[in-house]
Short mmCIF file of C-alpha atoms in Angstrom, two decimals:
data_model
loop_
_atom_site.label_atom_id
_atom_site.label_comp_id
_atom_site.label_asym_id
_atom_site.label_seq_id
_atom_site.Cartn_x
_atom_site.Cartn_y
_atom_site.Cartn_z
CA UNK A 1271 0.02 -0.03 -0.09
CA UNK A 1272 1.12 3.65 -0.30
CA UNK A 1273 3.32 5.13 2.58
CA UNK A 1274 1.67 7.22 5.27
CA UNK A 1275 3.49 10.25 3.90
CA UNK A 1276 1.99 9.97 0.65
CA UNK A 1277 -1.45 9.83 2.02
CA UNK A 1278 -1.27 13.01 3.73
CA UNK A 1279 -4.66 14.80 3.34
CA UNK A 1280 -6.11 11.53 2.07
CA UNK A 1281 -8.15 8.80 3.57
CA UNK A 1282 -5.79 5.81 4.41
CA UNK A 1283 -6.39 2.71 2.03
CA UNK A 1284 -7.95 4.77 -0.62
CA UNK A 1285 -5.04 3.78 -3.21
CA UNK A 1286 -2.07 1.40 -3.47
CA UNK A 1287 -1.51 -2.12 -4.48
CA UNK A 1288 -4.13 -4.59 -2.95
CA UNK A 1289 -5.24 -8.03 -3.52
CA UNK A 1290 -9.06 -8.33 -4.89
CA UNK A 1291 -10.55 -9.81 -1.81
CA UNK A 1292 -9.27 -7.08 0.35
CA UNK A 1293 -10.98 -4.43 -1.72
CA UNK A 1294 -14.67 -5.45 -0.95
CA UNK A 1295 -15.27 -3.21 2.07
CA UNK A 1296 -12.99 -0.36 0.66
CA UNK A 1297 -15.44 0.02 -2.35
CA UNK A 1298 -18.53 -0.47 -0.50
CA UNK A 1299 -21.21 2.12 -1.95
CA UNK A 1300 -19.82 2.10 -5.41
CA UNK A 1301 -21.82 0.01 -7.89
CA UNK A 1302 -19.79 -2.10 -10.53
CA UNK A 1303 -20.31 -0.66 -14.11
CA UNK A 1304 -19.12 -1.56 -17.52
CA UNK A 1305 -17.00 1.13 -19.32
CA UNK A 1306 -19.06 0.73 -22.57
CA UNK A 1307 -22.11 1.66 -20.44
CA UNK A 1308 -20.93 4.91 -19.13
CA UNK A 1309 -23.08 7.49 -20.94
CA UNK A 1310 -24.00 11.06 -20.13
CA UNK A 1311 -26.98 9.75 -18.32
CA UNK A 1312 -24.77 8.17 -15.77
CA UNK A 1313 -23.62 11.83 -14.63
CA UNK A 1314 -23.23 11.73 -10.71
CA UNK A 1315 -23.40 8.15 -10.33
CA UNK A 1316 -20.87 6.40 -8.04
CA UNK A 1317 -19.15 3.72 -9.84
CA UNK A 1318 -16.64 1.06 -9.77
CA UNK A 1319 -14.70 -0.25 -12.74
CA UNK A 1320 -12.04 -2.61 -13.56
CA UNK A 1321 -9.65 -2.64 -16.41
CA UNK A 1322 -6.20 -2.15 -18.01
CA UNK A 1323 -4.18 1.30 -17.24
CA UNK A 1324 -3.94 1.84 -21.04
CA UNK A 1325 -2.15 5.31 -20.41
CA UNK A 1326 -1.16 7.57 -17.78
CA UNK A 1327 -0.45 11.28 -18.06
CA UNK A 1328 0.71 13.37 -14.86
CA UNK A 1329 0.01 16.92 -14.80
CA UNK A 1330 2.34 18.19 -12.09
CA UNK A 1331 2.48 16.51 -8.58
CA UNK A 1332 -1.15 16.59 -7.83
CA UNK A 1333 -3.06 15.64 -10.84
CA UNK A 1334 -2.97 12.53 -13.22
CA UNK A 1335 -5.12 11.29 -16.11
CA UNK A 1336 -5.43 7.67 -16.49
CA UNK A 1337 -7.18 6.06 -19.61
CA UNK A 1338 -8.77 2.79 -18.23
CA UNK A 1339 -9.43 0.20 -20.99
CA UNK A 1340 -12.03 -2.57 -20.51
CA UNK A 1341 -12.34 -4.88 -23.53
CA UNK A 1342 -12.45 -2.48 -26.71
CA UNK A 1343 -14.11 0.42 -24.47
CA UNK A 1344 -11.88 3.29 -22.77
CA UNK A 1345 -12.66 6.15 -20.34
CA UNK A 1346 -10.66 8.89 -18.84
CA UNK A 1347 -10.28 9.02 -14.97
CA UNK A 1348 -8.97 11.97 -13.44
CA UNK A 1349 -7.01 11.69 -10.41
CA UNK A 1350 -6.79 14.96 -8.43
CA UNK A 1351 -7.15 14.17 -4.59
CA UNK A 1352 -5.87 16.42 -2.01
CA UNK A 1353 -2.34 15.78 -1.16
CA UNK A 1354 -1.09 14.31 -4.35
CA UNK A 1355 -0.20 10.95 -3.30
CA UNK A 1356 -2.75 9.21 -5.28
CA UNK A 1357 -1.87 11.01 -8.46
CA UNK A 1358 1.80 9.85 -8.00
CA UNK A 1359 0.75 6.51 -7.55
CA UNK A 1360 -1.33 6.59 -10.55
CA UNK A 1361 1.79 8.05 -12.56
CA UNK A 1362 3.78 5.09 -11.37
CA UNK A 1363 1.50 2.51 -12.79
CA UNK A 1364 2.95 0.42 -15.71
CA UNK A 1365 1.06 0.24 -18.71
CA UNK A 1366 -1.63 -2.79 -19.02
CA UNK A 1367 -1.69 -2.98 -15.10
CA UNK A 1368 -5.02 -4.00 -13.90
CA UNK A 1369 -6.74 -1.62 -11.72
CA UNK A 1370 -9.68 -0.78 -9.80
CA UNK A 1371 -11.15 2.63 -10.10
CA UNK A 1372 -13.98 4.04 -7.99
CA UNK A 1373 -15.38 7.51 -8.42
CA UNK A 1374 -18.04 9.78 -9.60
CA UNK A 1375 -19.18 9.97 -13.09
CA UNK A 1376 -18.77 13.57 -14.42
CA UNK A 1377 -19.32 15.40 -17.87
CA UNK A 1378 -16.02 17.05 -19.13
CA UNK A 1379 -15.96 20.51 -20.36
CA UNK A 1380 -15.15 19.28 -24.01
CA UNK A 1381 -15.33 15.67 -25.42
CA UNK A 1382 -12.43 13.56 -24.30
CA UNK A 1383 -10.15 12.79 -27.36
CA UNK A 1384 -8.54 9.45 -27.56
CA UNK A 1385 -11.32 7.54 -25.61
CA UNK A 1386 -14.29 5.62 -26.76
CA UNK A 1387 -16.56 7.18 -23.93
CA UNK A 1388 -15.82 10.87 -25.04
CA UNK A 1389 -18.80 12.37 -23.14
CA UNK A 1390 -18.00 11.24 -19.62
CA UNK A 1391 -15.09 10.88 -17.35
CA UNK A 1392 -14.50 9.51 -13.83
CA UNK A 1393 -13.48 11.83 -10.84
CA UNK A 1394 -11.38 9.20 -8.84
CA UNK A 1395 -11.91 8.68 -5.26
CA UNK A 1396 -10.27 5.32 -4.85
CA UNK A 1397 -7.42 3.51 -6.87
CA UNK A 1398 -5.84 0.38 -6.44
CA UNK A 1399 -3.85 -1.75 -8.49
CA UNK A 1400 -4.74 -5.60 -8.51
CA UNK A 1401 -2.23 -6.76 -10.97
CA UNK A 1402 1.06 -4.95 -11.79
CA UNK A 1403 2.19 -5.62 -15.49
CA UNK A 1404 6.09 -5.59 -16.12
CA UNK A 1405 7.42 -2.34 -17.06
CA UNK A 1406 8.90 -3.41 -20.21
CA UNK A 1407 6.34 -5.20 -22.40
CA UNK A 1408 7.58 -7.24 -25.28
CA UNK A 1409 5.03 -5.21 -27.52
CA UNK A 1410 2.78 -2.27 -26.74
CA UNK A 1411 -0.92 -2.31 -27.47
CA UNK A 1412 -0.54 1.10 -29.00
CA UNK A 1413 2.05 -0.21 -31.46
CA UNK A 1414 -0.15 -3.42 -32.21
CA UNK A 1415 -3.25 -1.15 -32.88
CA UNK A 1416 -1.53 0.89 -35.49
CA UNK A 1417 -3.33 0.95 -38.98
CA UNK A 1418 -1.59 -0.43 -42.00
CA UNK A 1419 -1.64 3.22 -43.43
CA UNK A 1420 0.42 4.29 -40.10
CA UNK A 1421 2.78 1.38 -40.71
CA UNK A 1422 3.25 2.39 -44.33
CA UNK A 1423 3.76 6.09 -43.59
CA UNK A 1424 6.23 5.02 -40.71
CA UNK A 1425 8.22 2.85 -43.23
CA UNK A 1426 8.47 5.95 -45.77
CA UNK A 1427 10.55 8.17 -43.57
CA UNK A 1428 13.95 6.94 -42.71
CA UNK A 1429 13.91 7.84 -39.00
CA UNK A 1430 10.53 5.99 -38.35
CA UNK A 1431 9.56 8.82 -36.04
CA UNK A 1432 6.51 10.89 -36.47
CA UNK A 1433 5.47 13.91 -34.41
CA UNK A 1434 8.65 13.06 -32.16
CA UNK A 1435 7.25 9.79 -31.06
CA UNK A 1436 8.99 6.39 -31.89
CA UNK A 1437 6.25 4.34 -33.98
CA UNK A 1438 7.50 0.56 -33.94
CA UNK A 1439 6.06 -1.85 -36.74
CA UNK A 1440 4.84 -5.05 -34.88
CA UNK A 1441 4.98 -7.74 -37.52
CA UNK A 1442 2.85 -10.95 -37.70
CA UNK A 1443 5.21 -13.23 -35.89
CA UNK A 1444 5.94 -10.85 -33.12
CA UNK A 1445 2.27 -10.33 -32.83
CA UNK A 1446 1.62 -14.11 -32.39
CA UNK A 1447 4.54 -14.75 -30.08
CA UNK A 1448 2.71 -12.16 -27.85
CA UNK A 1449 -0.75 -12.83 -28.73
CA UNK A 1450 -2.18 -12.26 -25.29
CA UNK A 1451 -1.08 -8.45 -25.59
CA UNK A 1452 -2.13 -8.27 -29.30
CA UNK A 1453 -5.58 -9.47 -28.64
CA UNK A 1454 -6.06 -6.31 -26.68
CA UNK A 1455 -6.35 -3.94 -29.50
CA UNK A 1456 -9.73 -2.64 -30.71
CA UNK A 1457 -9.53 -4.46 -33.89
CA UNK A 1458 -8.79 -7.78 -32.44
CA UNK A 1459 -11.50 -7.37 -29.85
CA UNK A 1460 -13.85 -6.60 -32.80
CA UNK A 1461 -12.72 -9.41 -35.13
CA UNK A 1462 -13.45 -12.20 -32.44
CA UNK A 1463 -16.60 -10.74 -31.58
CA UNK A 1464 -17.63 -10.82 -35.17
CA UNK A 1465 -16.29 -14.33 -35.28
CA UNK A 1466 -18.68 -15.23 -32.29
CA UNK A 1467 -21.58 -13.86 -34.33
CA UNK A 1468 -20.82 -15.79 -37.21
CA UNK A 1469 -21.17 -18.96 -35.33
CA UNK A 1470 -24.04 -17.89 -33.57
CA UNK A 1471 -25.87 -17.32 -36.85
CA UNK A 1472 -24.72 -20.49 -38.18
CA UNK A 1473 -26.32 -22.29 -35.41
CA UNK A 1474 -29.48 -20.26 -35.29
CA UNK A 1475 -30.53 -20.38 -38.96
CA UNK A 1476 -29.84 -24.04 -39.21
CA UNK A 1477 -31.92 -24.75 -35.88
CA UNK A 1478 -34.63 -22.82 -37.55
CA UNK A 1479 -34.32 -24.92 -40.64
CA UNK A 1480 -34.85 -28.30 -38.77
CA UNK A 1481 -31.15 -29.47 -38.27
CA UNK A 1482 -29.89 -30.93 -35.10
CA UNK A 1483 -26.68 -30.02 -33.57
CA UNK A 1484 -24.33 -33.22 -33.00
CA UNK A 1485 -20.69 -33.83 -32.22
CA UNK A 1486 -18.47 -36.37 -33.98
CA UNK A 1487 -15.01 -37.91 -32.97
CA UNK A 1488 -11.77 -36.33 -33.68
CA UNK A 1489 -9.70 -39.60 -33.36
CA UNK A 1490 -10.12 -41.83 -36.38
CA UNK A 1491 -8.79 -45.17 -37.34
CA UNK A 1492 -8.01 -44.08 -40.92
CA UNK A 1493 -7.99 -40.78 -43.18
CA UNK A 1494 -11.42 -39.15 -43.72
CA UNK A 1495 -10.33 -37.30 -46.77
CA UNK A 1496 -7.72 -39.63 -48.49
CA UNK A 1497 -4.21 -38.66 -49.23
CA UNK A 1498 -1.24 -38.09 -46.70
CA UNK A 1499 -2.11 -34.73 -44.89
CA UNK A 1500 -3.05 -36.32 -41.60
CA UNK A 1501 -1.63 -36.15 -38.11
CA UNK A 1502 -0.80 -39.54 -37.14
CA UNK A 1503 -0.79 -40.83 -33.57
CA UNK A 1504 -0.59 -43.96 -31.44
CA UNK A 1505 -4.04 -44.69 -29.91
CA UNK A 1506 -3.54 -47.20 -27.28
CA UNK A 1507 -1.28 -49.54 -29.56
CA UNK A 1508 -3.26 -48.78 -32.68
CA UNK A 1509 -2.41 -46.60 -35.41
CA UNK A 1510 -4.74 -43.41 -35.65
CA UNK A 1511 -4.98 -39.90 -36.98
CA UNK A 1512 -6.71 -36.54 -36.12
CA UNK A 1513 -9.94 -36.14 -38.02
CA UNK A 1514 -9.35 -34.01 -41.30
CA UNK A 1515 -13.11 -33.31 -41.32
CA UNK A 1516 -16.37 -34.93 -39.73
CA UNK A 1517 -17.50 -35.94 -43.30
CA UNK A 1518 -17.93 -39.65 -42.41
CA UNK A 1519 -19.55 -39.32 -39.16
CA UNK A 1520 -22.21 -36.46 -40.25
CA UNK A 1521 -23.13 -38.79 -42.95
CA UNK A 1522 -23.57 -41.68 -40.69
CA UNK A 1523 -25.62 -39.59 -38.30
CA UNK A 1524 -28.13 -38.70 -41.36
CA UNK A 1525 -28.06 -42.38 -42.11
CA UNK A 1526 -29.03 -42.73 -38.13
CA UNK A 1527 -32.26 -41.12 -38.77
CA UNK A 1528 -31.49 -37.45 -37.87
CA UNK A 1529 -31.87 -36.25 -41.47
CA UNK A 1530 -30.45 -32.85 -40.92
CA UNK A 1531 -27.29 -32.37 -38.60
CA UNK A 1532 -24.61 -29.75 -38.28
CA UNK A 1533 -21.75 -29.29 -36.07
CA UNK A 1534 -19.02 -26.74 -35.06
CA UNK A 1535 -15.75 -28.24 -34.08
CA UNK A 1536 -11.89 -28.65 -34.64
CA UNK A 1537 -10.55 -29.71 -38.05
CA UNK A 1538 -6.80 -30.84 -38.59
CA UNK A 1539 -4.86 -30.86 -41.68
CA UNK A 1540 -1.35 -31.94 -41.74
CA UNK A 1541 -0.35 -29.70 -44.84
CA UNK A 1542 2.75 -27.86 -45.27
CA UNK A 1543 0.78 -24.87 -46.42
CA UNK A 1544 2.29 -21.68 -45.87
CA UNK A 1545 -0.23 -19.48 -47.51
CA UNK A 1546 -2.39 -16.49 -46.20
CA UNK A 1547 -5.53 -18.82 -46.18
CA UNK A 1548 -4.44 -22.23 -44.55
CA UNK A 1549 -4.12 -23.41 -41.02
CA UNK A 1550 -3.21 -26.79 -39.58
CA UNK A 1551 -5.97 -26.51 -37.22
CA UNK A 1552 -9.28 -24.61 -37.96
CA UNK A 1553 -12.98 -24.41 -36.56
CA UNK A 1554 -15.06 -26.34 -39.05
CA UNK A 1555 -18.80 -25.31 -39.49
CA UNK A 1556 -20.32 -28.41 -41.26
CA UNK A 1557 -23.91 -29.38 -42.15
CA UNK A 1558 -25.29 -32.55 -43.79
CA UNK A 1559 -29.10 -33.16 -44.89
CA UNK A 1560 -31.20 -35.72 -46.50
CA UNK A 1561 -32.39 -34.86 -50.07
CA UNK A 1562 -35.71 -35.08 -51.62
CA UNK A 1563 -34.90 -34.49 -55.25
CA UNK A 1564 -31.69 -32.74 -56.05
CA UNK A 1565 -28.43 -31.59 -54.49
CA UNK A 1566 -29.56 -27.86 -55.30
CA UNK A 1567 -31.45 -28.19 -51.96
CA UNK A 1568 -28.08 -27.85 -50.02
CA UNK A 1569 -27.40 -24.76 -52.23
CA UNK A 1570 -30.74 -23.53 -50.89
CA UNK A 1571 -29.71 -23.76 -47.46
CA UNK A 1572 -26.42 -22.25 -48.25
CA UNK A 1573 -27.98 -19.36 -49.79
CA UNK A 1574 -30.39 -18.72 -46.89
CA UNK A 1575 -27.84 -19.33 -44.18
CA UNK A 1576 -25.06 -16.80 -45.76
CA UNK A 1577 -27.22 -14.12 -46.90
CA UNK A 1578 -28.59 -14.03 -43.41
CA UNK A 1579 -25.41 -14.30 -41.84
CA UNK A 1580 -24.06 -11.18 -43.89
CA UNK A 1581 -27.17 -9.14 -43.20
CA UNK A 1582 -26.88 -9.82 -39.54
CA UNK A 1583 -23.22 -8.66 -39.31
CA UNK A 1584 -23.76 -5.55 -41.37
CA UNK A 1585 -27.05 -4.80 -39.22
CA UNK A 1586 -25.78 -5.70 -35.63
CA UNK A 1587 -22.12 -5.59 -35.80
CA UNK A 1588 -21.53 -1.98 -37.00
CA UNK A 1589 -19.12 -0.87 -34.09
CA UNK A 1590 -17.00 -3.89 -34.54
CA UNK A 1591 -16.75 -3.53 -38.19
CA UNK A 1592 -15.84 -0.05 -37.81
CA UNK A 1593 -13.26 -0.84 -35.38
CA UNK A 1594 -11.53 -3.44 -37.81
CA UNK A 1595 -11.89 -0.70 -40.49
CA UNK A 1596 -9.91 1.72 -38.73
CA UNK A 1597 -6.79 -0.67 -38.57
CA UNK A 1598 -7.52 -2.89 -41.52
CA UNK A 1599 -9.58 -1.03 -44.15
CA UNK A 1600 -11.71 -3.04 -46.42
CA UNK A 1601 -14.55 -2.44 -48.55
CA UNK A 1602 -17.96 -3.78 -47.60
CA UNK A 1603 -18.88 -7.32 -49.24
CA UNK A 1604 -21.01 -7.31 -52.34
CA UNK A 1605 -23.70 -10.01 -52.32
CA UNK A 1606 -27.20 -10.51 -53.84
CA UNK A 1607 -30.59 -11.12 -52.05
CA UNK A 1608 -30.50 -14.42 -53.99
CA UNK A 1609 -26.98 -15.84 -54.34
CA UNK A 1610 -25.66 -16.42 -57.90
CA UNK A 1611 -25.23 -20.06 -59.19
CA UNK A 1612 -22.81 -20.41 -61.95
CA UNK A 1613 -22.38 -23.71 -63.68
CA UNK A 1614 -18.51 -24.90 -63.86
CA UNK A 1615 -18.34 -24.87 -67.62
CA UNK A 1616 -19.80 -21.34 -67.61
CA UNK A 1617 -17.17 -20.38 -65.38
CA UNK A 1618 -14.26 -22.19 -67.42
CA UNK A 1619 -15.75 -20.28 -70.30
CA UNK A 1620 -15.67 -16.82 -68.75
CA UNK A 1621 -12.04 -17.40 -67.85
CA UNK A 1622 -11.11 -18.60 -71.30
CA UNK A 1623 -12.75 -15.66 -72.98
CA UNK A 1624 -10.73 -13.42 -70.57
CA UNK A 1625 -7.57 -15.26 -71.97
CA UNK A 1626 -6.77 -17.39 -68.93
CA UNK A 1627 -5.36 -20.79 -69.86
CA UNK A 1628 -7.50 -23.51 -67.80
CA UNK A 1629 -8.25 -27.10 -68.10
CA UNK A 1630 -11.96 -27.56 -68.68
CA UNK A 1631 -11.75 -30.78 -66.70
CA UNK A 1632 -9.29 -29.93 -63.95
CA UNK A 1633 -9.45 -28.03 -60.79
CA UNK A 1634 -9.06 -24.14 -60.68
CA UNK A 1635 -5.92 -23.09 -59.07
CA UNK A 1636 -5.76 -19.92 -56.84
CA UNK A 1637 -5.01 -17.27 -59.50
CA UNK A 1638 -7.99 -18.72 -61.77
CA UNK A 1639 -10.11 -18.45 -58.73
CA UNK A 1640 -9.33 -14.94 -57.94
CA UNK A 1641 -9.77 -13.96 -61.83
CA UNK A 1642 -13.09 -15.66 -61.85
CA UNK A 1643 -14.24 -13.79 -58.78
CA UNK A 1644 -13.17 -10.47 -60.64
CA UNK A 1645 -15.17 -11.50 -63.93
CA UNK A 1646 -18.21 -12.36 -61.80
CA UNK A 1647 -18.03 -9.23 -59.59
CA UNK A 1648 -17.78 -7.11 -62.90
CA UNK A 1649 -20.56 -9.01 -64.67
CA UNK A 1650 -22.88 -9.86 -61.82
CA UNK A 1651 -22.18 -7.17 -59.13
CA UNK A 1652 -21.65 -9.72 -56.36
CA UNK A 1653 -18.38 -11.11 -54.64
CA UNK A 1654 -20.31 -14.07 -53.18
CA UNK A 1655 -21.30 -16.81 -55.59
CA UNK A 1656 -21.73 -20.57 -56.17
CA UNK A 1657 -19.82 -22.67 -58.80
CA UNK A 1658 -21.70 -26.03 -59.44
CA UNK A 1659 -21.25 -29.20 -61.32
CA UNK A 1660 -17.29 -29.52 -60.67
CA UNK A 1661 -15.52 -32.36 -62.53
CA UNK A 1662 -15.63 -35.65 -60.71
CA UNK A 1663 -11.98 -36.10 -61.00
CA UNK A 1664 -11.23 -33.31 -58.72
CA UNK A 1665 -13.70 -33.92 -55.95
CA UNK A 1666 -13.48 -36.53 -52.83
CA UNK A 1667 -14.32 -39.96 -53.33
CA UNK A 1668 -17.70 -39.80 -51.64
CA UNK A 1669 -19.12 -37.20 -54.16
CA UNK A 1670 -22.00 -38.36 -56.23
CA UNK A 1671 -21.49 -38.33 -60.14
CA UNK A 1672 -24.09 -36.44 -62.16
CA UNK A 1673 -26.77 -39.07 -63.42
CA UNK A 1674 -26.71 -37.39 -66.94
CA UNK A 1675 -22.88 -37.26 -67.36
CA UNK A 1676 -20.57 -38.94 -64.68
CA UNK A 1677 -17.43 -36.93 -65.67
CA UNK A 1678 -19.05 -34.33 -63.51
CA UNK A 1679 -20.29 -34.15 -60.02
CA UNK A 1680 -23.47 -33.14 -57.90
CA UNK A 1681 -21.14 -30.56 -56.16
CA UNK A 1682 -20.47 -26.90 -55.74
CA UNK A 1683 -18.01 -24.48 -54.24
CA UNK A 1684 -18.88 -21.11 -52.75
CA UNK A 1685 -16.51 -17.96 -53.31
CA UNK A 1686 -16.12 -14.82 -51.39
CA UNK A 1687 -13.99 -12.06 -52.84
CA UNK A 1688 -12.43 -14.54 -55.25
CA UNK A 1689 -11.41 -17.24 -52.45
CA UNK A 1690 -13.17 -20.57 -51.88
CA UNK A 1691 -14.77 -20.73 -48.46
CA UNK A 1692 -17.43 -23.62 -48.87
CA UNK A 1693 -17.15 -26.91 -50.49
CA UNK A 1694 -20.29 -28.90 -50.65
CA UNK A 1695 -21.99 -32.09 -52.68
CA UNK A 1696 -24.38 -34.68 -52.72
CA UNK A 1697 -22.60 -37.92 -51.15
CA UNK A 1698 -22.48 -41.30 -52.45
CA UNK A 1699 -25.20 -43.35 -50.63
CA UNK A 1700 -24.73 -46.38 -52.46
CA UNK A 1701 -22.03 -48.81 -50.67
CA UNK A 1702 -20.68 -50.56 -53.68
CA UNK A 1703 -20.04 -47.29 -55.68
CA UNK A 1704 -18.76 -45.73 -52.61
CA UNK A 1705 -16.12 -48.62 -52.06
CA UNK A 1706 -15.16 -48.49 -55.60
CA UNK A 1707 -14.56 -44.78 -55.78
CA UNK A 1708 -12.42 -44.85 -52.55
CA UNK A 1709 -10.41 -47.64 -53.81
CA UNK A 1710 -9.77 -45.69 -57.02
CA UNK A 1711 -8.44 -42.84 -54.99
CA UNK A 1712 -5.88 -45.16 -53.14
CA UNK A 1713 -7.89 -45.29 -50.03
CA UNK A 1714 -7.66 -48.69 -47.85
CA UNK A 1715 -11.36 -49.54 -47.82
CA UNK A 1716 -10.69 -51.69 -44.80
CA UNK A 1717 -10.04 -48.31 -42.78
CA UNK A 1718 -13.42 -47.12 -43.55
CA UNK A 1719 -15.38 -50.35 -43.48
CA UNK A 1720 -17.46 -48.92 -40.71
CA UNK A 1721 -18.43 -46.04 -42.84
CA UNK A 1722 -19.29 -47.83 -45.85
CA UNK A 1723 -21.32 -50.43 -43.91
CA UNK A 1724 -23.54 -47.72 -42.58
CA UNK A 1725 -25.03 -47.42 -46.19
CA UNK A 1726 -25.80 -51.12 -46.31
CA UNK A 1727 -28.58 -50.48 -43.78
CA UNK A 1728 -30.59 -48.35 -45.57
CA UNK A 1729 -29.43 -44.85 -46.43
CA UNK A 1730 -31.32 -41.77 -47.74
CA UNK A 1731 -29.95 -39.59 -50.77
CA UNK A 1732 -28.02 -36.91 -48.86
CA UNK A 1733 -25.46 -34.05 -49.15
CA UNK A 1734 -23.93 -31.11 -47.17
CA UNK A 1735 -21.17 -28.61 -46.90
CA UNK A 1736 -18.33 -27.53 -44.90
CA UNK A 1737 -16.79 -24.02 -44.28
CA UNK A 1738 -13.88 -22.66 -42.11
CA UNK A 1739 -14.91 -20.34 -39.63
CA UNK A 1740 -11.77 -18.37 -39.52
CA UNK A 1741 -11.94 -18.10 -43.46
CA UNK A 1742 -15.40 -16.83 -43.39
CA UNK A 1743 -14.32 -13.85 -41.08
CA UNK A 1744 -11.27 -13.33 -42.89
CA UNK A 1745 -13.09 -12.90 -46.13
CA UNK A 1746 -15.80 -10.97 -45.07
CA UNK A 1747 -13.71 -8.42 -43.46
CA UNK A 1748 -11.10 -8.34 -46.29
CA UNK A 1749 -8.24 -9.32 -43.59
CA UNK A 1750 -6.01 -10.85 -46.14
CA UNK A 1751 -4.40 -13.40 -43.55
CA UNK A 1752 -6.27 -16.30 -41.93
CA UNK A 1753 -3.91 -15.93 -38.83
CA UNK A 1754 -5.67 -12.56 -37.91
CA UNK A 1755 -8.89 -14.56 -37.41
CA UNK A 1756 -7.52 -17.45 -35.40
CA UNK A 1757 -7.18 -16.85 -31.71
CA UNK A 1758 -4.28 -18.69 -31.31
CA UNK A 1759 -3.02 -20.00 -34.78
CA UNK A 1760 -1.63 -23.36 -35.58
CA UNK A 1761 0.01 -23.37 -38.97
CA UNK A 1762 3.37 -25.53 -39.94
CA UNK A 1763 5.55 -23.48 -37.89
CA UNK A 1764 3.63 -22.50 -34.94
CA UNK A 1765 2.57 -24.77 -31.90
CA UNK A 1766 2.77 -21.85 -29.32
CA UNK A 1767 1.29 -19.95 -27.37
#
């Protein structure tokens, strides 16, 4: 606690270092408040708030201004008690220390610049530090919060000094090495609140469409997608791997009589992908449903789901999107009320007419996808569309061939800003065809015998889709790197923090 000399003229115990439990009696009579809720209507209220000391500025020996941050909301706290001990204590706080402040909400003469709550401030009567941060932080929140424009402007001058202040550039690896601090920026607070809303809308819309939420195992006896991109492990003496997708089990759930299922869960891909859009672990949003007549029924659900999702984000997350915009400028996503569905051959034709060399029966590479996205945007005024009827050769073994031409499949991908975010299709529900297609792709049929057997007991025609949660947020907000939308990313080089 502060010394007796410093408390001259002030009530003993009104400031200093203290544990949380010791403050209960000291703060009696002050009501807990959220910084974001402090508005002019709260003037004269006696409140208690807890947050991080974002900045402290001393004015002489008796006055200090403390900017308190709680989440992404900030408020100015004025420390001006008689004697000056509390002001000197405030001035000595290290940035990011967690503090409790109690005082009276007041209206400043002029709006407070640099805080979210510009029309109010707190006249501090009690101030205690409950967790003191180290004085030399590995990165500062202020530096981590700089916009890309600020960084570019700083790089453009040789001294990287603007207005007499050092402006450090915090690179991607440095941010991720110190993610706990990086997450405190307004943009990151907003990104993961937007991500939460994406997941919520995904659940709510599918529940309203008669889907049932399920959970599937992440430990498998064999690859669910084929290929070698699996994390292998020992499972009680048996070879096993982490699930590349919930594909097999969500189909089995449909065969189990649930008809429409969805799930949200981790997906693991042991790929040496160093791109801006791949992770070794991500959150999958998956759905599977019984079909009545045609795989376009899955497209109908995707259309309704994502238009509702985008509408919700634009309507209900305006503050969060604005905070992201300030640090990572992006243009609002263009999408149609009814999502465009483009046949794969028509997409190929558009690319060829634009001079792009593409294989009509092959998959589109990243460059071709981006080019097609530009062409679609210019022609149809949308950055969100579906590409349907892919060639069978480029789809997974469990994809149903088109009945009119087996060279093509009952499948689709969905694109945002020229990048694929959703892959969907009708599945093969005939066990013999399924086994034949798996074997043709080099998959040991014995390792997926229980999956194939599930279709021997009666299976409805069905289809579904999967999408990465992080990729949806990255592309909707135009963030350019999926690591920005993963709380603690796992890529080929990163296993910490």
